[in-house]
Amino acid sequence: MLSPEEWEAVRLTLEVAARAVGFGLPLAIVTAWLLARTRFPGRPVLNALVHLPLVLPPVVTGWLLLILFGVRGPIGTLLFDWFGIRLVFTTAGASLACAVMTFPVMVRAIRLSLEGLDPGLEQAARSLGAGRLDRLFTVTLPLASPGILVGAVVAYATCLGEFGAVITFAANIPGETQTLPLAIYAALQVPGGEAKAAQLSLVSFTLAVIGLLLSELLGRRLNRRLGR
Amino acid sequence: MLSPEEWEAVRLTLEVAARAVGFGLPLAIVTAWLLARTRFPGRPVLNALVHLPLVLPPVVTGWLLLILFGVRGPIGTLLFDWFGIRLVFTTAGASLACAVMTFPVMVRAIRLSLEGLDPGLEQAARSLGAGRLDRLFTVTLPLASPGILVGAVVAYATCLGEFGAVITFAANIPGETQTLPLAIYAALQVPGGEAKAAQLSLVSFTLAVIGLLLSELLGRRLNRRLGR
Amino acid sequence: TVFAAASLTDALKDVASVWVKQGHPAPRLSFAASSTLARQIEQGAPANLFASADEKWMNYLVDRHLIAADTRRSLLGNDLVLVVPANHPRHVDIRPGFDFASLLGRDGRLAMGDPTHVPAGIYAEQALKKLGVWNAVSPHLARAEDVRAALLLVERGEAPAGIVYGTDAAVSKGVMVAGIFPADTHDPVTYPFAVTKAGDTPEARALLAFLAGPEARAIFVKRGFKVE
Amino acid sequence: MSLSVRLRHRFPDIALDVEFAVPDPGVTVLFGPSGAGKSSIIAAVAGLLRTDAARIEVGGTPLADTGSGLWLPPEKRRVGLVFQDARLFPHMSVETNLRYGLRRAPQGPIRLDTVVDLLGIRALLPRRPRTLSGGERQRVAIGRALLAQPRLLLMDEPLASLDASRKAEIMPYLTQLKTDLRLPVLYVTHAPDEVAQLADWVVLVESGRVVGHGPVSEIAARADLPFAQRDDAGALLLAEIAESDGRRALTRLVAGGASFWVPLLDGPIGTRHRIRIPAREIILATRAPEAISLHNVVPGRVRRIAPEGPRRSVLVEIGLPDGALLSRVTIDAIARLGLGEGAEVLALIKSTSIEVLPG
Amino acid sequence: MSLSVRLRHRFPDIALDVEFAVPDPGVTVLFGPSGAGKSSIIAAVAGLLRTDAARIEVGGTPLADTGSGLWLPPEKRRVGLVFQDARLFPHMSVETNLRYGLRRAPQGPIRLDTVVDLLGIRALLPRRPRTLSGGERQRVAIGRALLAQPRLLLMDEPLASLDASRKAEIMPYLTQLKTDLRLPVLYVTHAPDEVAQLADWVVLVESGRVVGHGPVSEIAARADLPFAQRDDAGALLLAEIAESDGRRALTRLVAGGASFWVPLLDGPIGTRHRIRIPAREIILATRAPEAISLHNVVPGRVRRIAPEGPRRSVLVEIGLPDGALLSRVTIDAIARLGLGEGAEVLALIKSTSIEVLPG
Ligand SMILES: Nc1ncnc2c1ncn2[C@@H]1O[C@H](COP(=O)(O)OP(=O)(O)OP(=O)(O)O)[C@@H](O)[C@H]1O
Ligand SMILES: Nc1ncnc2c1ncn2[C@@H]1O[C@H](COP(=O)(O)OP(=O)(O)OP(=O)(O)O)[C@@H](O)[C@H]1O
Ligand SMILES: [Mg+2]
Ligand SMILES: [Mg+2]
């Protein structure tokens, strides 16, 4: 049904999504916590920056990434010189692009959950001797877990569909950075490729449905645990 | 600083965003409520459909919209025959594309808020004689208002940056459907257009920051009202 | 690695498979918009060969000394054609001052690539100007992101006519060619190929030579391209 | 306006199997230890807990009958509900909270101003719930439930977080609701003073079952039920004013066929009250004492001497012509006075020991 | 382990200005009407409410001193806090909730098993908080606070939702904590029985200010303070067992320089107790009566007759050699017996009227 190259794209998509969620989520949690719970001078700037990938067309985001993380870019040079890491045109780069694109939504979902928490429970934890980080890990985050889950699901789904930033930053290299959306794009660029595109879209959709079902199950368990 | 045509793009972007949020939000609320509070046979399907625009590359979404809402499409035909409404190539169409693209995130944010509510308050409303809709408007939605606000903000921001679906469905018609992201994209396609693209991106970013600041203010008030 | 314009996807894949059959290692192919590819090469992308859909992005790289200038050659050409939906077949005699108004109807639009950046759109603008109908037609354009999108608009009947490449029109079942723009109405449609400076290997040069060779030509012709 | 409840429900750890019927309007108190199932009964009657089996009727109207598949949704039941936690709407002011049920109810006799003054919450009206103290919150919740003009009032420990003087203000109003509006009330409390003052009917619940159930005067005077095992047990009698002596500042009440002098009460002859006489405040004697600040020497006959209660004492049920008193005395006293079942005895009662409660 | 608190804070509608110091470890009860500021004081001592000005010391260690800018965060104060609402962690089992503070505290004397059995929550350990009843929840919250091995215990109406028998089990344990661990406790309650049984020191709070403050026996016998205006006022005396008569099942206690016979108590001679004698259960006489079930005829002298209290009665403060009793009698009785300040009088007290509480 699918060609080996397309299977490879499926595998790659899942890998990219996994990496993007895996690396993006912790950072998103920290950012959401900073935005929800602290008041520091640079807060509005951080808030605006977080939303940037949403506000700019994906191609522009990809282009900015290229400029920042490219081999000639300021961060890219550092990474390469110090760690020998190269992001552009690699799977890692595709994951980065994808993580950046979903970052705003992850942060918003987690922040929404954090801001909806009952402050009384954290007060209770304090009175029981739990310090800031302790509280964060034992009370705040578990209670915000439905928001974290939503962040992860949305990020996963977005990675299945993210195209502009990935192709611009990481190029469209089969087996390396050609994820499903890029393959779909490629198919659409070819006269008569609609059937192929539709087929790949269906694959993408199937992956999404599987992810969604899992997340619904998990979400229901989380909510039950939290007594809702 | 900006050419009249670019000012027009700014105006149009705001109009598209406003329409997208204005029409999308109520629908998103209904959908979120259905997903959060009811169990009906088609629920998983609805859930999957809602996420579709996230999962597919934007171009494909635009393409699907064209098939559905185009003059030959099933819905497009109905709309045209009954109401004389034409969506393709119009501002309304751009808004539709934009609304569809942001729909998943709006729904998730609102649903997250709904699922986080204390069921006890709705029980209290019931015991006071409030029926389903009554409860929804007087208790559930006000309590979920932070989530609705997040949905609106994210939708607004997305509209500022949404490109693929809009151009595919509504094309790039100055004064009609050429929003900022389309103008930015066009600028980037020309060698040496980076400066223009950067300038327009800055405009876009400014609009986003204004929206964000307003939403932060409003959000803080909402949360204060809810006693958080 | 070959960086090639997305419209060459199928043709180049076919050529590559023949090349592999002859015992060469498989080249990696990355398809995207010419602008994206050029910027990536500028940022140090590991490309050996660049196949652009228009001259200006090739010039862009040449100006930056990123291309082995001696290898640049325009291998392929294409026709610019006027298409109409297949279910409303008609023939148009393309000559100076021909009646676009009647072709488009009262509020129909002419679908074509965005003349500000899409090569096919630029050629089309040249042709329409030469034919003296540009001023009449330009308010009625549906500017698409690329040729494929323009074609889609005609296929779906959204636009009563469109200007695309002959290769695209040939494959699509939804449209028929109503007329071919005479070659003297626009600059020749060419696809420049070249080896990049950074990736200037004997292998790359050999592949470029193969692309100019008879086996490759046969494939290109089969796909509807004109070859030199 | 009778109330009849029959419920069966299985929680993982405890099974609820409850049945009781109250013939008249009035306050039915659910009494029992923590975890007995009182709140669950309230929730089921309100329609918020869907029990496995239920048959609930108020004044002849069925609210639920799982047999015939009837299950009125909570919003159709018109039951006013005060939760154990206040559950105020955080996004509304106190006033909007109060008006929430009022606006949705048919025109009714319970007025906003009355309730606000009664509960002492006028100064709180513009405030947000989160700024209220625990007791303030609970008072608003009571007001909100009352204003919904319910045809049945369910109250789950409504006064637990209030001080005695505030309670003393609210309780008579609840009594008045019952008499004036014939409003049945189902009331959960752990406080004996609330039982004495409000209860017409008592349902004793323990681990999901009803262990005793009847009019409060009957339950209160039964030495064998858990209700009388309490340290502060005491008989409850329905009384009427027989005469008032302004000069001595005393009023004579007739209750259970005997006379009781209490400190002067307002109200004409015939006014109905209820009196509660704590068991440990009744002194028994076989001869009338002299020169004592005591006004009441009530003759009776020992009906039952209940096995040793708490603190090495016995509970003596003393039959009056039409009712009973409970007296807790030491074993030693029984011996000294030579009391036995059927013996004639005098109950000595300080007039101030008699709690006079509104009828 | 003394406790001293000084707070000032402005809420929009009420200003808090409170100062009190307790010399010894023991239970200090905050008593006052709803909205007086009790929970706010607790929150400030816990560090959860940052007041405009504060100086708080426990056993000489300052927890907060806005003068010098000291404000220990709540997690550093090691105060166990029981909130008015239980605030259990919904995502943890009951057991995990209990262990939350335990795990974070230094090794301490309060053991999980002891607390679990005391509170009767062993069967609840694996359950989730949302499935608990109101009283079960509150018991878990008490256990959680105790297990954090606090050096100061703050309890805001911890027993309000519990039934009398459960309360009777928990209160002695709290008393024991105080004596065995020398743990100071700041305790909010509206229930007079909790005051009588637990309080060593009483702080009367009204609209944000302290209106009275002292050892419980002093506050309880003061006819002029709000605490004695209550219907169930009564004197509190510290007592010691003087002799026990097994045959008559009586024990004689010495308190305030007088003897009181009460139903037999366990414990050797010298065991310390506290006794509470409700004012309305004391009968006054000028001549000793005969043939009566009464064991206690305590001579004293009228010290003060307080202006008419509730229900047309007067409160009589009767001086004992070393303490005081309160008796509520009718105006008529005063007249009949011809009592005036300084008059010799006999206080007749049923032995069962004397509440004997752990010392
Ligand atoms: N955040 C706040 N904003 C405004 N007023 C407040 C706030 N918190 C408390 N108050 C007011 O301060 C007063 C004291 O509140 P507090 O909770 O300390 O009372 P309390 O003595 O515990 O009463 P209760 O017995 O009813 O619990 C109340 O009148 C309350 O309305
Ligand atoms: N959802 C539930 N799942 C499991 N057990 C439950 C659930 N709800 C209540 N229970 C159990 O049912 C019993 C009765 O609970 P209920 O709340 O009715 O008690 P209660 O009599 O109101 O007690 P309290 O005086 O402490 O409020 C309790 O033992 C409780 O643990
Ligand atoms: Mg309960
Ligand atoms: Mg309080």
PDB file of N, CA and C in Angstrom, chain D residues 39-67:
ATOM      1  N   SER D  39     -25.084  12.594  54.070  1.00  0.00           N
ATOM      2  CA  SER D  39     -24.958  13.457  52.895  1.00  0.00           C
ATOM      3  C   SER D  39     -25.415  12.729  51.643  1.00  0.00           C
ATOM      4  N   SER D  40     -25.180  11.430  51.614  1.00  0.00           N
ATOM      5  CA  SER D  40     -25.605  10.676  50.443  1.00  0.00           C
ATOM      6  C   SER D  40     -27.127  10.681  50.331  1.00  0.00           C
ATOM      7  N   ILE D  41     -27.809  10.574  51.457  1.00  0.00           N
ATOM      8  CA  ILE D  41     -29.271  10.609  51.430  1.00  0.00           C
ATOM      9  C   ILE D  41     -29.736  11.968  50.903  1.00  0.00           C
ATOM     10  N   ILE D  42     -29.128  13.022  51.432  1.00  0.00           N
ATOM     11  CA  ILE D  42     -29.463  14.367  50.975  1.00  0.00           C
ATOM     12  C   ILE D  42     -29.254  14.495  49.466  1.00  0.00           C
ATOM     13  N   ALA D  43     -28.091  14.001  49.002  1.00  0.00           N
ATOM     14  CA  ALA D  43     -27.776  14.131  47.578  1.00  0.00           C
ATOM     15  C   ALA D  43     -28.785  13.361  46.736  1.00  0.00           C
ATOM     16  N   ALA D  44     -29.210  12.213  47.225  1.00  0.00           N
ATOM     17  CA  ALA D  44     -30.174  11.424  46.455  1.00  0.00           C
ATOM     18  C   ALA D  44     -31.527  12.128  46.402  1.00  0.00           C
ATOM     19  N   VAL D  45     -31.941  12.694  47.516  1.00  0.00           N
ATOM     20  CA  VAL D  45     -33.232  13.388  47.525  1.00  0.00           C
ATOM     21  C   VAL D  45     -33.166  14.617  46.623  1.00  0.00           C
ATOM     22  N   ALA D  46     -32.011  15.253  46.564  1.00  0.00           N
ATOM     23  CA  ALA D  46     -31.845  16.407  45.687  1.00  0.00           C
ATOM     24  C   ALA D  46     -31.756  15.997  44.226  1.00  0.00           C
ATOM     25  N   GLY D  47     -31.500  14.718  44.002  1.00  0.00           N
ATOM     26  CA  GLY D  47     -31.381  14.253  42.626  1.00  0.00           C
ATOM     27  C   GLY D  47     -29.959  14.289  42.110  1.00  0.00           C
ATOM     28  N   LEU D  48     -29.012  14.587  42.967  1.00  0.00           N
ATOM     29  CA  LEU D  48     -27.621  14.711  42.519  1.00  0.00           C
ATOM     30  C   LEU D  48     -26.876  13.394  42.583  1.00  0.00           C
ATOM     31  N   LEU D  49     -27.357  12.491  43.417  1.00  0.00           N
ATOM     32  CA  LEU D  49     -26.757  11.159  43.453  1.00  0.00           C
ATOM     33  C   LEU D  49     -27.808  10.190  42.944  1.00  0.00           C
ATOM     34  N   ARG D  50     -27.514   9.560  41.834  1.00  0.00           N
ATOM     35  CA  ARG D  50     -28.487   8.639  41.260  1.00  0.00           C
ATOM     36  C   ARG D  50     -28.281   7.277  41.904  1.00  0.00           C
ATOM     37  N   THR D  51     -29.149   6.952  42.816  1.00  0.00           N
ATOM     38  CA  THR D  51     -28.968   5.694  43.543  1.00  0.00           C
ATOM     39  C   THR D  51     -29.491   4.521  42.717  1.00  0.00           C
ATOM     40  N   ASP D  52     -29.033   3.340  43.105  1.00  0.00           N
ATOM     41  CA  ASP D  52     -29.446   2.135  42.388  1.00  0.00           C
ATOM     42  C   ASP D  52     -30.965   1.981  42.421  1.00  0.00           C
ATOM     43  N   ALA D  53     -31.547   2.223  43.576  1.00  0.00           N
ATOM     44  CA  ALA D  53     -33.000   2.168  43.675  1.00  0.00           C
ATOM     45  C   ALA D  53     -33.447   3.351  44.532  1.00  0.00           C
ATOM     46  N   ALA D  54     -34.552   3.933  44.176  1.00  0.00           N
ATOM     47  CA  ALA D  54     -35.027   5.078  44.942  1.00  0.00           C
ATOM     48  C   ALA D  54     -36.522   5.233  44.768  1.00  0.00           C
ATOM     49  N   ARG D  55     -37.160   5.649  45.848  1.00  0.00           N
ATOM     50  CA  ARG D  55     -38.542   6.081  45.764  1.00  0.00           C
ATOM     51  C   ARG D  55     -38.669   7.246  46.723  1.00  0.00           C
ATOM     52  N   ILE D  56     -38.866   8.433  46.183  1.00  0.00           N
ATOM     53  CA  ILE D  56     -38.886   9.642  46.985  1.00  0.00           C
ATOM     54  C   ILE D  56     -40.156  10.420  46.672  1.00  0.00           C
ATOM     55  N   GLU D  57     -40.909  10.748  47.724  1.00  0.00           N
ATOM     56  CA  GLU D  57     -42.140  11.507  47.537  1.00  0.00           C
ATOM     57  C   GLU D  57     -42.165  12.703  48.474  1.00  0.00           C
ATOM     58  N   VAL D  58     -42.587  13.823  47.950  1.00  0.00           N
ATOM     59  CA  VAL D  58     -42.791  14.997  48.799  1.00  0.00           C
ATOM     60  C   VAL D  58     -44.238  15.437  48.653  1.00  0.00           C
ATOM     61  N   GLY D  59     -44.956  15.464  49.751  1.00  0.00           N
ATOM     62  CA  GLY D  59     -46.352  15.880  49.717  1.00  0.00           C
ATOM     63  C   GLY D  59     -47.148  15.144  48.654  1.00  0.00           C
ATOM     64  N   GLY D  60     -46.866  13.857  48.507  1.00  0.00           N
ATOM     65  CA  GLY D  60     -47.624  13.063  47.552  1.00  0.00           C
ATOM     66  C   GLY D  60     -47.084  13.095  46.136  1.00  0.00           C
ATOM     67  N   THR D  61     -46.233  14.062  45.822  1.00  0.00           N
ATOM     68  CA  THR D  61     -45.647  14.118  44.481  1.00  0.00           C
ATOM     69  C   THR D  61     -44.373  13.295  44.447  1.00  0.00           C
ATOM     70  N   PRO D  62     -44.299  12.293  43.594  1.00  0.00           N
ATOM     71  CA  PRO D  62     -43.058  11.531  43.534  1.00  0.00           C
ATOM     72  C   PRO D  62     -41.957  12.329  42.834  1.00  0.00           C
ATOM     73  N   LEU D  63     -40.784  12.345  43.430  1.00  0.00           N
ATOM     74  CA  LEU D  63     -39.635  12.993  42.786  1.00  0.00           C
ATOM     75  C   LEU D  63     -38.812  11.958  42.037  1.00  0.00           C
ATOM     76  N   ALA D  64     -38.852  10.749  42.564  1.00  0.00           N
ATOM     77  CA  ALA D  64     -38.096   9.687  41.923  1.00  0.00           C
ATOM     78  C   ALA D  64     -38.775   8.373  42.254  1.00  0.00           C
ATOM     79  N   ASP D  65     -38.739   7.481  41.302  1.00  0.00           N
ATOM     80  CA  ASP D  65     -39.282   6.151  41.525  1.00  0.00           C
ATOM     81  C   ASP D  65     -38.618   5.243  40.512  1.00  0.00           C
ATOM     82  N   THR D  66     -37.537   4.618  40.943  1.00  0.00           N
ATOM     83  CA  THR D  66     -36.788   3.822  39.979  1.00  0.00           C
ATOM     84  C   THR D  66     -37.639   2.664  39.465  1.00  0.00           C
ATOM     85  N   GLY D  67     -38.634   2.254  40.258  1.00  0.00           N
ATOM     86  CA  GLY D  67     -39.521   1.199  39.795  1.00  0.00           C
ATOM     87  C   GLY D  67     -40.185   1.574  38.479  1.00  0.00           C
TER      88      GLY D  67
END
